Amino acid sequence: MMEFFEMGGYAVYVWSAFGLTTLVLVANVIFARHLLKRTKLQITGQIRREKRIGTTNK
Amino acid sequence: MTIKQTFHKLGSPRSFDRLASILIPWFLSISVLLFATGLYGGLVYAPADYQQGDSFRIIYVHVPAAWMSMFCYVLLAASGAVTLIWRMKLADVVARAIAPLGASFTFIALFTGSIWGKPMWGTYWVWDARLTSELILLFLYFGFMALQAAIDDRKNAAKAGALLALVGVINLPIIHFSVEWWNTLHQGATVTKFDSPSIATSMLIPLLIMFAAFKTYFFAIMLIRARAELLWSERKAKWVCEHPEVRQ
């Protein structure tokens, strides 16, 4: 098992490369989901605002 | 339904949104499975390289990321062409969704390459043709995103971005052939050549699985971003206001 983590003496290089890749890929999932969620909330808010303006004008 | 009707339906924002929300979970789960298999294959199953030892395993993130960085650019430029020729709104939406992902893949390719370069070449960075042209690719993505952010008018932003993406296509053959045209420190192609790949099958299979993992991952995230962009640009449309995920 230790042998696996040592990567033949290249542990620092191999694990930092894989670690950074994981970080960037996971961050992209989080950002994309956040963007979609925020967009939906913004649109919901906008519809609500328009409804409120619509009722006061009547 | 004729091909033309199918195409037209796919091009309608509402159908695109519906199709995307069905496809996203599929792409995501397949991608997770492929990543698990590919990582096992690359880190455990594949034997150490006779010259580079275990450091060669960086190939399993470096090369798929580099391929994806170019694949994304081809898509970005293609959507740019569609935006300019047919003024299709979806093309602009897709382009906006692709750019940050393309930039991410380019960054991964550059960064992991740099980490790989240290033990193998003795340096993190060298201004050789392959590395420099890949860095230019990163700046092209940044340029595209900066243009989108700087121009308020959506149509003008789309046009300017499309133009930049199309002009930047010239960089793609430069990246690909740089290792042949110039005397680079970067090694030549091992997989994408006309004769058989000069890589052992036990090393190649995990690489291809990782490539499939990156690709399905890309489509999942691109579609999530595209949905967000599309909902926002269509926010005045009836189908968005009545959308079950938007309606309060």
PDB file of C-alpha atoms in Angstrom:
ATOM      1  CA  MET A   1       0.000   0.000   0.000  1.00  0.00           C
ATOM      2  CA  MET A   2       2.802   2.429   0.954  1.00  0.00           C
ATOM      3  CA  GLU A   3       4.410   1.626  -2.379  1.00  0.00           C
ATOM      4  CA  PHE A   4       1.311   2.864  -4.169  1.00  0.00           C
ATOM      5  CA  PHE A   5       1.397   6.252  -2.427  1.00  0.00           C
ATOM      6  CA  GLU A   6       5.136   6.640  -2.942  1.00  0.00           C
ATOM      7  CA  MET A   7       4.716   6.379  -6.732  1.00  0.00           C
ATOM      8  CA  GLY A   8       8.300   5.208  -7.200  1.00  0.00           C
ATOM      9  CA  GLY A   9       9.645   8.406  -5.633  1.00  0.00           C
ATOM     10  CA  TYR A  10       7.476  10.686  -7.788  1.00  0.00           C
ATOM     11  CA  ALA A  11       4.712  11.042  -5.167  1.00  0.00           C
ATOM     12  CA  VAL A  12       4.904  14.862  -4.992  1.00  0.00           C
ATOM     13  CA  TYR A  13       4.548  15.259  -8.743  1.00  0.00           C
ATOM     14  CA  VAL A  14       1.936  12.582  -9.399  1.00  0.00           C
ATOM     15  CA  TRP A  15      -0.341  13.458  -6.483  1.00  0.00           C
ATOM     16  CA  SER A  16      -0.140  17.203  -6.981  1.00  0.00           C
ATOM     17  CA  ALA A  17      -1.059  16.769 -10.675  1.00  0.00           C
ATOM     18  CA  PHE A  18      -4.030  14.533  -9.850  1.00  0.00           C
ATOM     19  CA  GLY A  19      -5.001  16.697  -6.881  1.00  0.00           C
ATOM     20  CA  LEU A  20      -5.069  19.895  -8.903  1.00  0.00           C
ATOM     21  CA  THR A  21      -7.077  18.253 -11.674  1.00  0.00           C
ATOM     22  CA  THR A  22      -9.641  16.982  -9.150  1.00  0.00           C
ATOM     23  CA  LEU A  23      -9.846  20.422  -7.574  1.00  0.00           C
ATOM     24  CA  VAL A  24     -10.500  22.203 -10.879  1.00  0.00           C
ATOM     25  CA  LEU A  25     -13.047  19.616 -12.057  1.00  0.00           C
ATOM     26  CA  VAL A  26     -14.968  19.606  -8.756  1.00  0.00           C
ATOM     27  CA  ALA A  27     -14.925  23.416  -8.602  1.00  0.00           C
ATOM     28  CA  ASN A  28     -16.467  23.519 -12.084  1.00  0.00           C
ATOM     29  CA  VAL A  29     -19.341  21.280 -10.971  1.00  0.00           C
ATOM     30  CA  ILE A  30     -20.008  23.505  -7.943  1.00  0.00           C
ATOM     31  CA  PHE A  31     -19.803  26.768  -9.930  1.00  0.00           C
ATOM     32  CA  ALA A  32     -22.065  25.460 -12.707  1.00  0.00           C
ATOM     33  CA  ARG A  33     -24.707  24.198 -10.266  1.00  0.00           C
ATOM     34  CA  HIS A  34     -24.537  27.433  -8.304  1.00  0.00           C
ATOM     35  CA  LEU A  35     -24.963  29.450 -11.500  1.00  0.00           C
ATOM     36  CA  LEU A  36     -28.080  27.485 -12.475  1.00  0.00           C
ATOM     37  CA  LYS A  37     -29.571  27.733  -8.992  1.00  0.00           C
ATOM     38  CA  ARG A  38     -28.888  31.476  -8.747  1.00  0.00           C
ATOM     39  CA  THR A  39     -30.329  32.074 -12.206  1.00  0.00           C
ATOM     40  CA  LYS A  40     -33.564  30.266 -11.301  1.00  0.00           C
ATOM     41  CA  LEU A  41     -33.847  32.276  -8.068  1.00  0.00           C
ATOM     42  CA  GLN A  42     -33.253  35.547  -9.937  1.00  0.00           C
ATOM     43  CA  ILE A  43     -35.970  34.728 -12.450  1.00  0.00           C
ATOM     44  CA  THR A  44     -38.401  33.727  -9.684  1.00  0.00           C
ATOM     45  CA  GLY A  45     -37.680  37.029  -7.918  1.00  0.00           C
ATOM     46  CA  GLN A  46     -38.222  38.946 -11.115  1.00  0.00           C
ATOM     47  CA  ILE A  47     -41.588  37.276 -11.750  1.00  0.00           C
ATOM     48  CA  ARG A  48     -42.660  38.054  -8.178  1.00  0.00           C
ATOM     49  CA  ARG A  49     -41.637  41.701  -8.512  1.00  0.00           C
ATOM     50  CA  GLU A  50     -43.535  42.066 -11.780  1.00  0.00           C
ATOM     51  CA  LYS A  51     -46.632  40.507 -10.231  1.00  0.00           C
ATOM     52  CA  ARG A  52     -46.485  42.959  -7.324  1.00  0.00           C
ATOM     53  CA  ILE A  53     -46.142  45.958  -9.672  1.00  0.00           C
ATOM     54  CA  GLY A  54     -48.958  44.550 -11.788  1.00  0.00           C
ATOM     55  CA  THR A  55     -51.391  44.341  -8.849  1.00  0.00           C
ATOM     56  CA  THR A  56     -50.639  47.835  -7.450  1.00  0.00           C
ATOM     57  CA  ASN A  57     -51.262  49.408 -10.846  1.00  0.00           C
ATOM     58  CA  LYS A  58     -54.733  47.956 -11.103  1.00  0.00           C
TER      59      LYS A  58
ATOM     60  CA  MET B   1     -40.823  13.795 -38.369  1.00  0.00           C
ATOM     61  CA  THR B   2     -38.391  14.926 -41.039  1.00  0.00           C
ATOM     62  CA  ILE B   3     -34.763  15.713 -40.266  1.00  0.00           C
ATOM     63  CA  LYS B   4     -35.469  19.394 -40.777  1.00  0.00           C
ATOM     64  CA  GLN B   5     -38.305  19.358 -38.253  1.00  0.00           C
ATOM     65  CA  THR B   6     -36.182  17.471 -35.727  1.00  0.00           C
ATOM     66  CA  PHE B   7     -33.381  19.975 -36.153  1.00  0.00           C
ATOM     67  CA  HIS B   8     -35.775  22.864 -35.788  1.00  0.00           C
ATOM     68  CA  LYS B   9     -37.278  21.413 -32.636  1.00  0.00           C
ATOM     69  CA  LEU B  10     -33.862  20.822 -31.084  1.00  0.00           C
ATOM     70  CA  GLY B  11     -33.038  24.419 -31.866  1.00  0.00           C
ATOM     71  CA  SER B  12     -36.014  25.704 -29.904  1.00  0.00           C
ATOM     72  CA  PRO B  13     -34.897  26.895 -26.467  1.00  0.00           C
ATOM     73  CA  ARG B  14     -37.644  25.034 -24.671  1.00  0.00           C
ATOM     74  CA  SER B  15     -36.826  21.642 -26.222  1.00  0.00           C
ATOM     75  CA  PHE B  16     -33.140  22.226 -25.622  1.00  0.00           C
ATOM     76  CA  ASP B  17     -33.788  22.936 -21.955  1.00  0.00           C
ATOM     77  CA  ARG B  18     -35.958  19.860 -21.576  1.00  0.00           C
ATOM     78  CA  LEU B  19     -33.472  17.608 -23.350  1.00  0.00           C
ATOM     79  CA  ALA B  20     -30.552  19.050 -21.376  1.00  0.00           C
ATOM     80  CA  SER B  21     -32.202  18.431 -18.015  1.00  0.00           C
ATOM     81  CA  ILE B  22     -32.749  14.781 -19.006  1.00  0.00           C
ATOM     82  CA  LEU B  23     -29.193  14.326 -20.271  1.00  0.00           C
ATOM     83  CA  ILE B  24     -27.285  16.047 -17.426  1.00  0.00           C
ATOM     84  CA  PRO B  25     -27.743  13.319 -14.746  1.00  0.00           C
ATOM     85  CA  TRP B  26     -26.866  10.632 -17.315  1.00  0.00           C
ATOM     86  CA  PHE B  27     -23.684  12.359 -18.415  1.00  0.00           C
ATOM     87  CA  LEU B  28     -22.727  13.028 -14.793  1.00  0.00           C
ATOM     88  CA  SER B  29     -23.173   9.449 -13.608  1.00  0.00           C
ATOM     89  CA  ILE B  30     -21.449   7.912 -16.630  1.00  0.00           C
ATOM     90  CA  SER B  31     -18.600  10.344 -16.137  1.00  0.00           C
ATOM     91  CA  VAL B  32     -18.207   9.380 -12.454  1.00  0.00           C
ATOM     92  CA  LEU B  33     -18.089   5.688 -13.409  1.00  0.00           C
ATOM     93  CA  LEU B  34     -15.551   6.332 -16.155  1.00  0.00           C
ATOM     94  CA  PHE B  35     -13.385   8.469 -13.842  1.00  0.00           C
ATOM     95  CA  ALA B  36     -13.370   5.694 -11.228  1.00  0.00           C
ATOM     96  CA  THR B  37     -12.403   3.063 -13.815  1.00  0.00           C
ATOM     97  CA  GLY B  38      -9.880   5.288 -15.566  1.00  0.00           C
ATOM     98  CA  LEU B  39      -8.183   6.381 -12.344  1.00  0.00           C
ATOM     99  CA  TYR B  40      -7.885   2.783 -11.183  1.00  0.00           C
ATOM    100  CA  GLY B  41      -6.509   1.834 -14.586  1.00  0.00           C
ATOM    101  CA  GLY B  42      -4.066   4.698 -14.724  1.00  0.00           C
ATOM    102  CA  LEU B  43      -2.830   4.671 -11.140  1.00  0.00           C
ATOM    103  CA  VAL B  44      -2.922   0.925 -10.356  1.00  0.00           C
ATOM    104  CA  TYR B  45      -3.444  -1.299 -13.396  1.00  0.00           C
ATOM    105  CA  ALA B  46      -1.033   0.329 -15.870  1.00  0.00           C
ATOM    106  CA  PRO B  47       2.610  -0.682 -15.343  1.00  0.00           C
ATOM    107  CA  ALA B  48       5.271   1.945 -14.592  1.00  0.00           C
ATOM    108  CA  ASP B  49       7.063   3.313 -17.634  1.00  0.00           C
ATOM    109  CA  TYR B  50      10.500   1.812 -18.313  1.00  0.00           C
ATOM    110  CA  GLN B  51      12.020   5.279 -18.715  1.00  0.00           C
ATOM    111  CA  GLN B  52       9.861   7.620 -16.648  1.00  0.00           C
ATOM    112  CA  GLY B  53       8.865   5.262 -13.837  1.00  0.00           C
ATOM    113  CA  ASP B  54       5.617   6.209 -12.089  1.00  0.00           C
ATOM    114  CA  SER B  55       5.872   9.874 -13.066  1.00  0.00           C
ATOM    115  CA  PHE B  56       4.418   8.947 -16.483  1.00  0.00           C
ATOM    116  CA  ARG B  57       1.035   8.426 -14.754  1.00  0.00           C
ATOM    117  CA  ILE B  58       0.510  12.195 -15.000  1.00  0.00           C
ATOM    118  CA  ILE B  59      -0.338  11.406 -18.641  1.00  0.00           C
ATOM    119  CA  TYR B  60      -3.799  10.243 -17.472  1.00  0.00           C
ATOM    120  CA  VAL B  61      -4.852  13.762 -16.541  1.00  0.00           C
ATOM    121  CA  HIS B  62      -2.484  15.790 -18.717  1.00  0.00           C
ATOM    122  CA  VAL B  63      -3.297  14.340 -22.133  1.00  0.00           C
ATOM    123  CA  PRO B  64      -7.110  14.109 -21.798  1.00  0.00           C
ATOM    124  CA  ALA B  65      -7.143  17.705 -20.503  1.00  0.00           C
ATOM    125  CA  ALA B  66      -4.981  18.846 -23.415  1.00  0.00           C
ATOM    126  CA  TRP B  67      -7.205  17.055 -25.935  1.00  0.00           C
ATOM    127  CA  MET B  68     -10.302  18.558 -24.326  1.00  0.00           C
ATOM    128  CA  SER B  69      -8.753  22.038 -24.378  1.00  0.00           C
ATOM    129  CA  MET B  70      -8.601  21.781 -28.173  1.00  0.00           C
ATOM    130  CA  PHE B  71     -11.934  19.989 -28.564  1.00  0.00           C
ATOM    131  CA  CYS B  72     -13.652  22.778 -26.600  1.00  0.00           C
ATOM    132  CA  TYR B  73     -12.039  25.366 -28.819  1.00  0.00           C
ATOM    133  CA  VAL B  74     -13.304  23.615 -31.961  1.00  0.00           C
ATOM    134  CA  LEU B  75     -16.818  23.697 -30.455  1.00  0.00           C
ATOM    135  CA  LEU B  76     -16.403  27.333 -29.423  1.00  0.00           C
ATOM    136  CA  ALA B  77     -15.354  28.326 -32.938  1.00  0.00           C
ATOM    137  CA  ALA B  78     -18.141  26.225 -34.504  1.00  0.00           C
ATOM    138  CA  SER B  79     -20.756  27.932 -32.322  1.00  0.00           C
ATOM    139  CA  GLY B  80     -19.113  31.217 -33.290  1.00  0.00           C
ATOM    140  CA  ALA B  81     -19.657  30.380 -36.959  1.00  0.00           C
ATOM    141  CA  VAL B  82     -23.304  29.434 -36.322  1.00  0.00           C
ATOM    142  CA  THR B  83     -23.805  32.686 -34.372  1.00  0.00           C
ATOM    143  CA  LEU B  84     -22.420  34.771 -37.235  1.00  0.00           C
ATOM    144  CA  ILE B  85     -24.133  32.928 -40.102  1.00  0.00           C
ATOM    145  CA  TRP B  86     -27.556  31.936 -38.712  1.00  0.00           C
ATOM    146  CA  ARG B  87     -27.773  34.276 -35.694  1.00  0.00           C
ATOM    147  CA  MET B  88     -28.903  31.314 -33.632  1.00  0.00           C
ATOM    148  CA  LYS B  89     -29.364  32.225 -29.978  1.00  0.00           C
ATOM    149  CA  LEU B  90     -28.561  28.702 -28.805  1.00  0.00           C
ATOM    150  CA  ALA B  91     -25.104  28.866 -30.369  1.00  0.00           C
ATOM    151  CA  ASP B  92     -24.267  31.938 -28.296  1.00  0.00           C
ATOM    152  CA  VAL B  93     -25.599  30.252 -25.160  1.00  0.00           C
ATOM    153  CA  VAL B  94     -23.485  27.143 -25.807  1.00  0.00           C
ATOM    154  CA  ALA B  95     -20.386  29.231 -26.537  1.00  0.00           C
ATOM    155  CA  ARG B  96     -20.754  31.043 -23.222  1.00  0.00           C
ATOM    156  CA  ALA B  97     -21.074  27.676 -21.475  1.00  0.00           C
ATOM    157  CA  ILE B  98     -18.022  26.204 -23.213  1.00  0.00           C
ATOM    158  CA  ALA B  99     -15.495  28.998 -22.604  1.00  0.00           C
ATOM    159  CA  PRO B 100     -14.890  28.579 -18.837  1.00  0.00           C
ATOM    160  CA  LEU B 101     -14.646  24.804 -19.267  1.00  0.00           C
ATOM    161  CA  GLY B 102     -12.185  25.149 -22.129  1.00  0.00           C
ATOM    162  CA  ALA B 103     -10.127  27.506 -20.014  1.00  0.00           C
ATOM    163  CA  SER B 104     -10.219  25.005 -17.127  1.00  0.00           C
ATOM    164  CA  PHE B 105      -8.999  22.138 -19.314  1.00  0.00           C
ATOM    165  CA  THR B 106      -6.247  24.321 -20.768  1.00  0.00           C
ATOM    166  CA  PHE B 107      -5.185  25.340 -17.278  1.00  0.00           C
ATOM    167  CA  ILE B 108      -5.096  21.672 -16.157  1.00  0.00           C
ATOM    168  CA  ALA B 109      -3.052  20.702 -19.229  1.00  0.00           C
ATOM    169  CA  LEU B 110      -0.540  23.519 -18.625  1.00  0.00           C
ATOM    170  CA  PHE B 111      -0.294  22.986 -14.874  1.00  0.00           C
ATOM    171  CA  THR B 112       0.031  19.186 -14.891  1.00  0.00           C
ATOM    172  CA  GLY B 113       2.469  19.456 -17.805  1.00  0.00           C
ATOM    173  CA  SER B 114       4.527  21.855 -15.777  1.00  0.00           C
ATOM    174  CA  ILE B 115       4.534  19.480 -12.778  1.00  0.00           C
ATOM    175  CA  TRP B 116       5.528  16.623 -15.108  1.00  0.00           C
ATOM    176  CA  GLY B 117       8.267  18.740 -16.680  1.00  0.00           C
ATOM    177  CA  LYS B 118      10.121  19.262 -13.426  1.00  0.00           C
ATOM    178  CA  PRO B 119      11.269  15.648 -12.834  1.00  0.00           C
ATOM    179  CA  MET B 120      11.563  14.771 -16.540  1.00  0.00           C
ATOM    180  CA  TRP B 121      13.021  17.905 -18.139  1.00  0.00           C
ATOM    181  CA  GLY B 122      14.468  19.519 -15.027  1.00  0.00           C
ATOM    182  CA  THR B 123      12.311  22.626 -15.437  1.00  0.00           C
ATOM    183  CA  TYR B 124       8.705  23.679 -14.799  1.00  0.00           C
ATOM    184  CA  TRP B 125       8.492  25.845 -17.857  1.00  0.00           C
ATOM    185  CA  VAL B 126      10.256  26.384 -21.147  1.00  0.00           C
ATOM    186  CA  TRP B 127       9.184  28.702 -23.968  1.00  0.00           C
ATOM    187  CA  ASP B 128       8.978  25.969 -26.567  1.00  0.00           C
ATOM    188  CA  ALA B 129       6.391  25.948 -29.344  1.00  0.00           C
ATOM    189  CA  ARG B 130       3.972  23.442 -27.771  1.00  0.00           C
ATOM    190  CA  LEU B 131       3.877  25.100 -24.374  1.00  0.00           C
ATOM    191  CA  THR B 132       3.702  28.633 -25.775  1.00  0.00           C
ATOM    192  CA  SER B 133       0.865  27.842 -28.218  1.00  0.00           C
ATOM    193  CA  GLU B 134      -1.111  26.114 -25.435  1.00  0.00           C
ATOM    194  CA  LEU B 135      -0.619  29.197 -23.259  1.00  0.00           C
ATOM    195  CA  ILE B 136      -1.957  31.328 -26.128  1.00  0.00           C
ATOM    196  CA  LEU B 137      -5.021  29.040 -26.154  1.00  0.00           C
ATOM    197  CA  LEU B 138      -5.603  29.877 -22.497  1.00  0.00           C
ATOM    198  CA  PHE B 139      -5.412  33.598 -23.333  1.00  0.00           C
ATOM    199  CA  LEU B 140      -7.884  33.102 -26.197  1.00  0.00           C
ATOM    200  CA  TYR B 141     -10.396  31.623 -23.742  1.00  0.00           C
ATOM    201  CA  PHE B 142      -9.739  34.479 -21.295  1.00  0.00           C
ATOM    202  CA  GLY B 143     -10.150  36.968 -24.135  1.00  0.00           C
ATOM    203  CA  PHE B 144     -13.484  35.428 -25.103  1.00  0.00           C
ATOM    204  CA  MET B 145     -14.771  35.544 -21.535  1.00  0.00           C
ATOM    205  CA  ALA B 146     -13.519  39.099 -21.027  1.00  0.00           C
ATOM    206  CA  LEU B 147     -15.314  40.215 -24.200  1.00  0.00           C
ATOM    207  CA  GLN B 148     -18.587  38.648 -23.037  1.00  0.00           C
ATOM    208  CA  ALA B 149     -18.256  40.356 -19.675  1.00  0.00           C
ATOM    209  CA  ALA B 150     -17.234  43.749 -21.100  1.00  0.00           C
ATOM    210  CA  ILE B 151     -19.908  44.219 -23.778  1.00  0.00           C
ATOM    211  CA  ASP B 152     -23.338  44.875 -22.301  1.00  0.00           C
ATOM    212  CA  ASP B 153     -25.340  44.363 -25.464  1.00  0.00           C
ATOM    213  CA  ARG B 154     -25.812  40.617 -25.746  1.00  0.00           C
ATOM    214  CA  LYS B 155     -25.898  40.536 -29.559  1.00  0.00           C
ATOM    215  CA  ASN B 156     -22.743  42.598 -29.970  1.00  0.00           C
ATOM    216  CA  ALA B 157     -20.970  40.507 -27.334  1.00  0.00           C
ATOM    217  CA  ALA B 158     -21.946  37.339 -29.193  1.00  0.00           C
ATOM    218  CA  LYS B 159     -20.673  38.712 -32.496  1.00  0.00           C
ATOM    219  CA  ALA B 160     -17.369  39.954 -31.055  1.00  0.00           C
ATOM    220  CA  GLY B 161     -16.807  36.666 -29.216  1.00  0.00           C
ATOM    221  CA  ALA B 162     -17.610  34.632 -32.318  1.00  0.00           C
ATOM    222  CA  LEU B 163     -15.136  36.657 -34.347  1.00  0.00           C
ATOM    223  CA  LEU B 164     -12.388  36.210 -31.759  1.00  0.00           C
ATOM    224  CA  ALA B 165     -13.084  32.466 -31.541  1.00  0.00           C
ATOM    225  CA  LEU B 166     -12.895  32.096 -35.329  1.00  0.00           C
ATOM    226  CA  VAL B 167      -9.664  34.063 -35.694  1.00  0.00           C
ATOM    227  CA  GLY B 168      -8.123  32.010 -32.886  1.00  0.00           C
ATOM    228  CA  VAL B 169      -8.714  28.752 -34.783  1.00  0.00           C
ATOM    229  CA  ILE B 170      -5.354  29.374 -36.482  1.00  0.00           C
ATOM    230  CA  ASN B 171      -3.770  28.415 -33.152  1.00  0.00           C
ATOM    231  CA  LEU B 172      -5.168  24.846 -33.223  1.00  0.00           C
ATOM    232  CA  PRO B 173      -3.001  23.394 -36.015  1.00  0.00           C
ATOM    233  CA  ILE B 174      -0.074  25.270 -34.495  1.00  0.00           C
ATOM    234  CA  ILE B 175      -0.609  23.464 -31.173  1.00  0.00           C
ATOM    235  CA  HIS B 176      -1.070  20.088 -32.813  1.00  0.00           C
ATOM    236  CA  PHE B 177       1.855  20.239 -35.239  1.00  0.00           C
ATOM    237  CA  SER B 178       4.187  22.330 -33.052  1.00  0.00           C
ATOM    238  CA  VAL B 179       6.047  19.185 -31.984  1.00  0.00           C
ATOM    239  CA  GLU B 180       6.774  18.390 -35.648  1.00  0.00           C
ATOM    240  CA  TRP B 181       7.360  21.859 -37.048  1.00  0.00           C
ATOM    241  CA  TRP B 182       9.750  23.018 -34.356  1.00  0.00           C
ATOM    242  CA  ASN B 183      12.431  21.355 -32.337  1.00  0.00           C
ATOM    243  CA  THR B 184      10.496  21.242 -29.075  1.00  0.00           C
ATOM    244  CA  LEU B 185      11.327  19.868 -25.668  1.00  0.00           C
ATOM    245  CA  HIS B 186       7.800  18.456 -25.609  1.00  0.00           C
ATOM    246  CA  GLN B 187       7.644  14.907 -26.958  1.00  0.00           C
ATOM    247  CA  GLY B 188       5.925  14.073 -30.227  1.00  0.00           C
ATOM    248  CA  ALA B 189       2.508  12.452 -30.653  1.00  0.00           C
ATOM    249  CA  THR B 190       2.131   8.913 -29.323  1.00  0.00           C
ATOM    250  CA  VAL B 191      -1.556   8.252 -29.856  1.00  0.00           C
ATOM    251  CA  THR B 192      -2.862  10.556 -32.610  1.00  0.00           C
ATOM    252  CA  LYS B 193      -0.610   9.507 -35.465  1.00  0.00           C
ATOM    253  CA  PHE B 194      -1.394   7.747 -38.710  1.00  0.00           C
ATOM    254  CA  ASP B 195       0.472   4.538 -37.891  1.00  0.00           C
ATOM    255  CA  SER B 196      -0.392   2.553 -34.775  1.00  0.00           C
ATOM    256  CA  PRO B 197       0.052   4.344 -31.421  1.00  0.00           C
ATOM    257  CA  SER B 198       3.472   3.872 -29.842  1.00  0.00           C
ATOM    258  CA  ILE B 199       2.095   3.111 -26.403  1.00  0.00           C
ATOM    259  CA  ALA B 200       1.456  -0.279 -24.767  1.00  0.00           C
ATOM    260  CA  THR B 201      -2.194  -1.398 -24.750  1.00  0.00           C
ATOM    261  CA  SER B 202      -2.231  -1.680 -20.943  1.00  0.00           C
ATOM    262  CA  MET B 203      -1.255   1.997 -20.802  1.00  0.00           C
ATOM    263  CA  LEU B 204      -3.475   3.106 -23.692  1.00  0.00           C
ATOM    264  CA  ILE B 205      -6.780   1.660 -22.436  1.00  0.00           C
ATOM    265  CA  PRO B 206      -6.862   3.693 -19.168  1.00  0.00           C
ATOM    266  CA  LEU B 207      -5.953   6.770 -21.210  1.00  0.00           C
ATOM    267  CA  LEU B 208      -8.903   6.263 -23.544  1.00  0.00           C
ATOM    268  CA  ILE B 209     -11.219   5.661 -20.563  1.00  0.00           C
ATOM    269  CA  MET B 210      -9.990   8.884 -18.952  1.00  0.00           C
ATOM    270  CA  PHE B 211     -10.613  10.675 -22.229  1.00  0.00           C
ATOM    271  CA  ALA B 212     -14.200   9.388 -22.295  1.00  0.00           C
ATOM    272  CA  ALA B 213     -14.557  10.464 -18.646  1.00  0.00           C
ATOM    273  CA  PHE B 214     -13.380  14.008 -19.437  1.00  0.00           C
ATOM    274  CA  LYS B 215     -15.683  14.182 -22.425  1.00  0.00           C
ATOM    275  CA  THR B 216     -18.853  13.062 -20.615  1.00  0.00           C
ATOM    276  CA  TYR B 217     -17.899  15.371 -17.742  1.00  0.00           C
ATOM    277  CA  PHE B 218     -17.591  18.235 -20.217  1.00  0.00           C
ATOM    278  CA  PHE B 219     -21.031  17.622 -21.697  1.00  0.00           C
ATOM    279  CA  ALA B 220     -22.639  17.429 -18.245  1.00  0.00           C
ATOM    280  CA  ILE B 221     -21.161  20.705 -17.017  1.00  0.00           C
ATOM    281  CA  MET B 222     -21.560  22.457 -20.354  1.00  0.00           C
ATOM    282  CA  LEU B 223     -25.273  21.586 -20.378  1.00  0.00           C
ATOM    283  CA  ILE B 224     -25.752  22.824 -16.777  1.00  0.00           C
ATOM    284  CA  ARG B 225     -24.125  26.149 -17.702  1.00  0.00           C
ATOM    285  CA  ALA B 226     -26.023  26.336 -20.992  1.00  0.00           C
ATOM    286  CA  ARG B 227     -29.327  25.805 -19.166  1.00  0.00           C
ATOM    287  CA  ALA B 228     -28.517  28.703 -16.836  1.00  0.00           C
ATOM    288  CA  GLU B 229     -27.501  30.980 -19.719  1.00  0.00           C
ATOM    289  CA  LEU B 230     -30.560  30.006 -21.738  1.00  0.00           C
ATOM    290  CA  LEU B 231     -33.074  30.478 -18.901  1.00  0.00           C
ATOM    291  CA  TRP B 232     -31.609  33.904 -18.210  1.00  0.00           C
ATOM    292  CA  SER B 233     -31.580  35.083 -21.817  1.00  0.00           C
ATOM    293  CA  GLU B 234     -35.172  33.808 -22.242  1.00  0.00           C
ATOM    294  CA  ARG B 235     -36.362  35.104 -18.864  1.00  0.00           C
ATOM    295  CA  LYS B 236     -39.140  37.167 -20.456  1.00  0.00           C
ATOM    296  CA  ALA B 237     -40.445  34.197 -22.415  1.00  0.00           C
ATOM    297  CA  LYS B 238     -43.619  32.451 -21.354  1.00  0.00           C
ATOM    298  CA  TRP B 239     -42.044  28.983 -21.182  1.00  0.00           C
ATOM    299  CA  VAL B 240     -39.467  30.228 -18.657  1.00  0.00           C
ATOM    300  CA  CYS B 241     -42.030  32.015 -16.465  1.00  0.00           C
ATOM    301  CA  GLU B 242     -44.101  28.829 -16.431  1.00  0.00           C
ATOM    302  CA  HIS B 243     -41.086  26.561 -15.940  1.00  0.00           C
ATOM    303  CA  PRO B 244     -41.721  24.173 -12.990  1.00  0.00           C
ATOM    304  CA  GLU B 245     -38.200  24.854 -11.644  1.00  0.00           C
ATOM    305  CA  VAL B 246     -38.692  28.618 -11.743  1.00  0.00           C
ATOM    306  CA  ARG B 247     -42.323  29.057 -10.723  1.00  0.00           C
ATOM    307  CA  GLN B 248     -42.621  29.757  -7.004  1.00  0.00           C
TER     308      GLN B 248
END
